[in-house]
Coordinates of C-alpha atoms and ligand atoms in Angstrom, one line a residue:
M1 CA 6.9 -85.3 -13.1
L2 CA 3.5 -84.2 -14.2
R3 CA 1.2 -86.7 -15.8
L4 CA -0.8 -85.8 -18.7
Y5 CA -4.1 -88.0 -19.0
T6 CA -6.5 -87.5 -21.8
H7 CA -8.2 -90.0 -24.5
P8 CA -9.5 -89.8 -28.4
A9 CA -12.8 -90.7 -27.1
C10 CA -13.0 -87.5 -25.5
L11 CA -12.8 -85.9 -28.6
L12 CA -15.8 -87.9 -30.0
H13 CA -18.7 -86.6 -27.3
D14 CA -20.3 -84.4 -29.7
P15 CA -23.6 -82.4 -27.9
G16 CA -24.8 -81.0 -31.5
P17 CA -24.0 -78.1 -33.6
G18 CA -23.6 -74.7 -31.5
H19 CA -23.0 -76.1 -28.3
A20 CA -20.7 -74.4 -26.2
E21 CA -19.3 -77.6 -25.0
R22 CA -17.8 -78.7 -28.2
P23 CA -14.8 -80.9 -29.4
A24 CA -12.8 -78.0 -30.3
R25 CA -12.4 -77.2 -26.9
L26 CA -10.3 -80.4 -26.3
H27 CA -8.7 -80.0 -29.4
A28 CA -7.5 -76.5 -28.5
V29 CA -6.2 -77.7 -25.3
L30 CA -4.6 -80.8 -26.8
Q31 CA -2.9 -78.5 -29.5
A32 CA -2.0 -75.9 -26.9
L33 CA 0.1 -78.5 -25.1
D34 CA 1.8 -80.0 -27.8
H35 CA 4.8 -77.9 -28.0
D36 CA 8.6 -78.6 -26.6
R37 CA 7.8 -76.4 -23.4
Y38 CA 5.7 -79.7 -22.6
A39 CA 7.8 -82.4 -23.7
A40 CA 8.5 -83.6 -20.6
L41 CA 4.9 -84.4 -19.7
D42 CA 4.2 -88.4 -19.3
R43 CA 1.2 -88.7 -21.2
I44 CA -1.0 -91.3 -20.6
E45 CA -4.4 -92.9 -22.4
A46 CA -7.1 -92.7 -19.7
P47 CA -8.9 -96.1 -18.9
R48 CA -12.5 -96.3 -18.5
A49 CA -14.2 -95.9 -15.1
T50 CA -15.8 -99.1 -13.7
R51 CA -19.3 -99.2 -12.5
E52 CA -18.2 -100.1 -9.2
Q53 CA -16.3 -96.6 -9.3
L54 CA -18.8 -94.4 -10.5
L55 CA -21.8 -96.4 -8.1
R56 CA -19.8 -94.7 -5.1
V57 CA -21.3 -91.1 -6.0
H58 CA -24.0 -91.6 -8.5
S59 CA -27.4 -93.9 -8.3
A60 CA -27.5 -97.0 -10.4
A61 CA -30.3 -95.5 -12.1
H62 CA -27.9 -92.5 -13.4
V63 CA -25.2 -94.7 -14.4
E64 CA -27.3 -97.1 -16.1
E65 CA -28.9 -94.1 -18.2
V66 CA -25.5 -92.9 -19.2
L67 CA -24.4 -96.1 -20.3
L68 CA -27.0 -97.2 -22.1
G69 CA -26.4 -93.3 -24.0
A70 CA -28.3 -92.4 -27.0
P71 CA -30.2 -94.4 -29.5
P72 CA -27.9 -95.5 -32.3
D73 CA -27.6 -92.5 -34.9
D74 CA -29.5 -90.3 -32.8
M75 CA -29.0 -87.7 -29.7
L76 CA -30.4 -87.9 -26.0
A77 CA -31.2 -84.8 -24.2
L78 CA -30.7 -85.5 -20.5
D79 CA -31.5 -82.1 -19.8
Q80 CA -32.1 -78.8 -21.3
D81 CA -28.1 -78.6 -22.0
T82 CA -26.9 -81.4 -21.6
V83 CA -27.0 -83.8 -24.8
M84 CA -25.6 -87.4 -25.6
G85 CA -24.4 -88.4 -29.2
P86 CA -23.2 -91.7 -30.3
G87 CA -19.7 -90.9 -28.8
S88 CA -20.8 -89.8 -25.5
T89 CA -20.7 -93.0 -23.2
D90 CA -17.1 -93.9 -23.9
A91 CA -16.0 -90.0 -23.3
A92 CA -17.8 -90.1 -19.9
L93 CA -16.2 -93.2 -19.1
R94 CA -12.6 -92.4 -19.9
A95 CA -13.3 -88.9 -18.5
A96 CA -13.8 -90.5 -14.7
G97 CA -11.5 -92.8 -15.5
A98 CA -8.9 -90.5 -16.3
V99 CA -9.1 -88.7 -12.8
V100 CA -9.2 -91.9 -11.1
A101 CA -6.3 -93.1 -12.7
A102 CA -4.4 -90.1 -11.7
V103 CA -5.7 -90.4 -8.3
D104 CA -3.8 -94.0 -8.4
A105 CA -0.6 -92.6 -9.7
V106 CA -0.1 -89.7 -7.4
L107 CA -1.2 -92.0 -4.7
D108 CA 1.1 -94.7 -5.2
G109 CA 3.9 -92.5 -6.3
T110 CA 4.2 -93.1 -9.7
A111 CA 3.8 -89.2 -10.3
R112 CA 3.7 -86.3 -8.3
R113 CA 0.8 -84.1 -10.1
A114 CA -1.6 -84.9 -12.6
F115 CA -3.4 -83.2 -15.0
C116 CA -6.5 -84.5 -16.9
A117 CA -7.5 -83.1 -20.5
V118 CA -10.7 -84.7 -20.9
R119 CA -14.4 -83.9 -21.5
P120 CA -17.3 -84.1 -20.8
P121 CA -16.6 -82.1 -17.6
G122 CA -18.3 -83.2 -14.3
H123 CA -18.7 -80.8 -11.4
H124 CA -23.0 -80.0 -12.0
A125 CA -23.4 -83.6 -12.3
T126 CA -25.3 -84.8 -9.2
R127 CA -25.7 -88.2 -7.6
D128 CA -28.8 -88.5 -9.5
R129 CA -28.9 -86.6 -13.0
A130 CA -26.5 -85.5 -15.5
M131 CA -26.6 -81.8 -15.4
G132 CA -25.2 -78.3 -16.7
F133 CA -22.6 -80.2 -19.8
C134 CA -21.8 -82.9 -17.0
L135 CA -22.7 -86.7 -17.4
F136 CA -20.3 -88.3 -14.5
N137 CA -18.9 -86.3 -11.8
N138 CA -15.3 -87.0 -12.4
I139 CA -13.8 -85.2 -9.6
A140 CA -16.3 -86.5 -7.1
V141 CA -15.8 -90.1 -8.7
A142 CA -12.0 -89.6 -8.2
A143 CA -12.5 -88.2 -4.3
A144 CA -14.6 -91.2 -3.4
H145 CA -11.8 -93.3 -5.1
A146 CA -9.4 -91.9 -2.9
L147 CA -11.2 -91.9 0.3
L148 CA -12.8 -95.9 -0.7
A149 CA -9.9 -97.5 -2.6
H150 CA -7.1 -95.6 -0.7
G151 CA -8.3 -94.9 3.0
L152 CA -7.3 -91.1 2.8
K153 CA -9.2 -89.0 5.6
R154 CA -8.6 -85.7 4.2
I155 CA -9.2 -84.8 1.1
A156 CA -9.4 -81.1 -0.7
I157 CA -11.2 -80.0 -3.8
A158 CA -10.6 -76.8 -5.1
D159 CA -13.0 -75.0 -7.6
F160 CA -12.6 -72.3 -9.7
D161 CA -14.5 -72.7 -12.5
V162 CA -16.8 -69.7 -12.5
H163 CA -20.0 -71.7 -12.2
H164 CA -20.5 -73.4 -8.8
G165 CA -20.0 -77.0 -8.4
N166 CA -23.3 -77.8 -7.4
G167 CA -23.0 -81.6 -7.7
T168 CA -19.5 -82.0 -6.2
Q169 CA -21.0 -79.9 -3.1
A170 CA -24.5 -81.9 -2.9
I171 CA -22.4 -85.2 -3.3
F172 CA -20.0 -84.6 -0.3
E173 CA -22.0 -81.8 1.6
H174 CA -22.5 -84.7 4.7
E175 CA -18.8 -86.0 4.0
P176 CA -16.7 -84.5 6.5
R177 CA -13.4 -86.0 5.1
V178 CA -13.9 -83.7 2.1
L179 CA -13.5 -79.9 1.9
F180 CA -14.9 -78.2 -0.9
A181 CA -13.9 -74.7 -1.7
S182 CA -15.2 -72.7 -4.7
S183 CA -14.9 -69.5 -6.2
H184 CA -18.0 -68.3 -8.5
Q185 CA -19.6 -65.7 -10.3
S186 CA -23.0 -64.9 -8.6
P187 CA -25.7 -64.6 -10.2
L188 CA -25.3 -67.2 -12.2
Y189 CA -26.0 -70.7 -13.7
P190 CA -26.5 -73.0 -11.5
D191 CA -27.8 -70.4 -9.0
S192 CA -26.4 -72.3 -5.6
G193 CA -23.3 -71.8 -3.7
R194 CA -24.1 -69.0 -1.3
E195 CA -21.7 -68.8 1.4
D196 CA -24.1 -69.5 4.0
E197 CA -24.2 -73.3 2.3
R198 CA -21.8 -74.9 4.6
G199 CA -22.2 -78.6 4.8
V200 CA -21.3 -79.7 7.9
G201 CA -18.3 -77.1 7.9
N202 CA -16.6 -78.9 5.1
I203 CA -18.0 -76.5 2.4
V204 CA -16.7 -73.3 1.8
N205 CA -18.4 -70.9 -0.9
G206 CA -16.7 -67.5 -2.4
T207 CA -18.7 -65.7 -4.4
L208 CA -17.8 -63.1 -7.1
S209 CA -20.3 -60.4 -8.2
P210 CA -20.4 -59.8 -12.4
G211 CA -17.2 -57.6 -13.5
A212 CA -15.0 -58.7 -10.9
G213 CA -11.4 -59.4 -11.8
S214 CA -8.0 -60.4 -10.8
H215 CA -8.1 -58.4 -7.6
E216 CA -11.0 -59.6 -6.1
F217 CA -10.4 -63.2 -7.4
R218 CA -6.8 -63.3 -5.6
E219 CA -8.3 -61.4 -2.1
L220 CA -11.2 -63.9 -2.4
W221 CA -8.5 -66.9 -2.4
D222 CA -6.1 -65.6 0.1
S223 CA -8.5 -64.6 2.4
V224 CA -11.0 -67.2 2.6
L225 CA -10.9 -70.2 0.3
L226 CA -6.7 -70.8 0.8
P227 CA -6.6 -70.6 4.7
R228 CA -9.7 -72.8 5.2
L229 CA -7.7 -75.2 2.8
H230 CA -4.6 -75.2 4.5
A231 CA -6.2 -75.2 7.9
F232 CA -7.7 -78.8 6.7
K233 CA -4.2 -80.3 6.2
P234 CA -5.7 -82.3 3.0
Q235 CA -3.7 -85.4 2.5
L236 CA -4.6 -84.9 -1.5
V237 CA -5.5 -81.8 -3.2
L238 CA -8.3 -82.4 -6.4
V239 CA -8.8 -79.5 -8.6
S240 CA -11.8 -78.7 -10.5
A241 CA -9.9 -76.4 -13.2
G242 CA -12.7 -74.3 -15.2
F243 CA -11.1 -72.0 -17.3
D244 CA -14.3 -69.8 -18.0
A245 CA -13.7 -66.9 -15.4
H246 CA -11.4 -65.4 -18.0
R247 CA -12.2 -62.1 -19.5
N248 CA -13.1 -63.3 -22.8
D249 CA -15.2 -66.4 -22.1
P250 CA -18.7 -66.0 -23.4
L251 CA -20.6 -67.8 -21.0
A252 CA -19.8 -65.5 -17.5
D253 CA -18.7 -61.8 -16.6
I254 CA -15.5 -62.2 -14.5
R255 CA -12.3 -60.8 -15.8
L256 CA -9.6 -63.1 -15.2
G257 CA -6.6 -63.7 -17.5
S258 CA -4.5 -66.5 -17.9
E259 CA -1.7 -65.0 -15.3
D260 CA -4.4 -65.6 -12.8
Y261 CA -4.6 -69.5 -13.5
A262 CA -1.1 -69.5 -13.1
W263 CA -1.2 -67.5 -9.6
I264 CA -4.1 -69.9 -8.2
T265 CA -2.0 -73.2 -9.9
E266 CA 1.0 -72.1 -7.8
R267 CA -0.9 -71.8 -4.7
L268 CA -2.7 -74.8 -5.1
A269 CA 0.9 -76.6 -5.8
A270 CA 2.1 -75.1 -2.7
L271 CA -1.0 -76.5 -0.4
A272 CA -0.3 -80.1 -1.8
D273 CA 3.7 -79.4 -1.2
A274 CA 2.6 -78.1 2.3
H275 CA 0.6 -80.9 3.2
A276 CA -0.2 -83.8 0.8
G277 CA 3.6 -84.6 -0.2
G278 CA 2.8 -82.3 -3.4
R279 CA 0.0 -85.0 -4.3
L280 CA -2.1 -82.8 -6.7
V281 CA -4.8 -84.0 -9.4
S282 CA -6.4 -81.5 -11.7
T283 CA -9.0 -81.9 -14.3
L284 CA -10.7 -79.6 -16.8
E285 CA -14.0 -78.4 -16.5
G286 CA -15.1 -75.3 -18.4
G287 CA -13.7 -72.5 -20.6
Y288 CA -15.5 -71.7 -23.5
D289 CA -13.4 -69.3 -25.6
L290 CA -11.1 -71.5 -27.7
A291 CA -8.0 -69.2 -27.3
A292 CA -8.3 -67.8 -23.7
L293 CA -8.8 -71.7 -22.8
A294 CA -5.7 -72.7 -24.4
A295 CA -3.8 -69.7 -22.9
S296 CA -5.2 -70.5 -19.8
V297 CA -4.5 -74.4 -19.7
S298 CA -0.9 -73.4 -20.6
A299 CA -0.7 -71.5 -17.9
H300 CA -2.0 -73.7 -15.5
V301 CA 0.0 -76.8 -16.7
S302 CA 3.1 -74.8 -16.9
A303 CA 2.9 -73.8 -13.3
L304 CA 1.7 -77.6 -12.6
I305 CA 5.2 -78.6 -14.3
A306 CA 7.4 -76.1 -12.1
Ligands
ZN401 ZN1 -18.3 -73.5 -15.7

């Protein structure tokens, strides 16, 4: 059984006209999943993350800043491209809360796998600040919940967004119970994620040059990232599922197609099946061409259902 966590509040986070990380992204995802093929999805309304859950990975000052949010009828820019509007605080709480609830569901056996169709995304947010369209680091909040509320000892985070998950890496680079494995374009925002950034041996970065495509992506995962993930024997697999390495994406220069997202999803599901009793939680990160995003999420969710 695949659970789908989402919440209407995630549609009400609006960073302003012309912003790439726009509500239409989630509309496109939900429309793609509103199809007979996905009738068996167990659809759950995401709860809000609690302050306690957020404080496991974020500073009190950062949590309070996002909870306070934008002034009434105004916008608040937390960095050059990360902007809060009136609906942003609740969206951020639901996005982080979705991934936490999904972790609870797969660890208590209610579900085997889950996908969180939420925004804002999370993997650029660091302990102390919002960054790169991200307010709270949703996947990090989920990993910390699995560590601290459930007592897991080995959690894998696989991140195939085209951008490096700098926030996730920074939060866990001294935490050997979390293995972070990422493929990303280099050079590209946020200019981190070199192969020699290894944390305490728990960070595995794989870079792709602009113009790389399916072959290079699959080779990187097959030869470097997946072997490290299997050797780690994770008890839970978390996925930062960004779809902006698609060839039609306007923010990057990698040339994947939706079939590549089916491919990586099948392998991450097999990783979870081999070591984690199938337990996998995926959450939406980037993906900025609406048609490419819809097709890629469909491929991802179809592979998770299979
Ligand atoms: Zn991205």
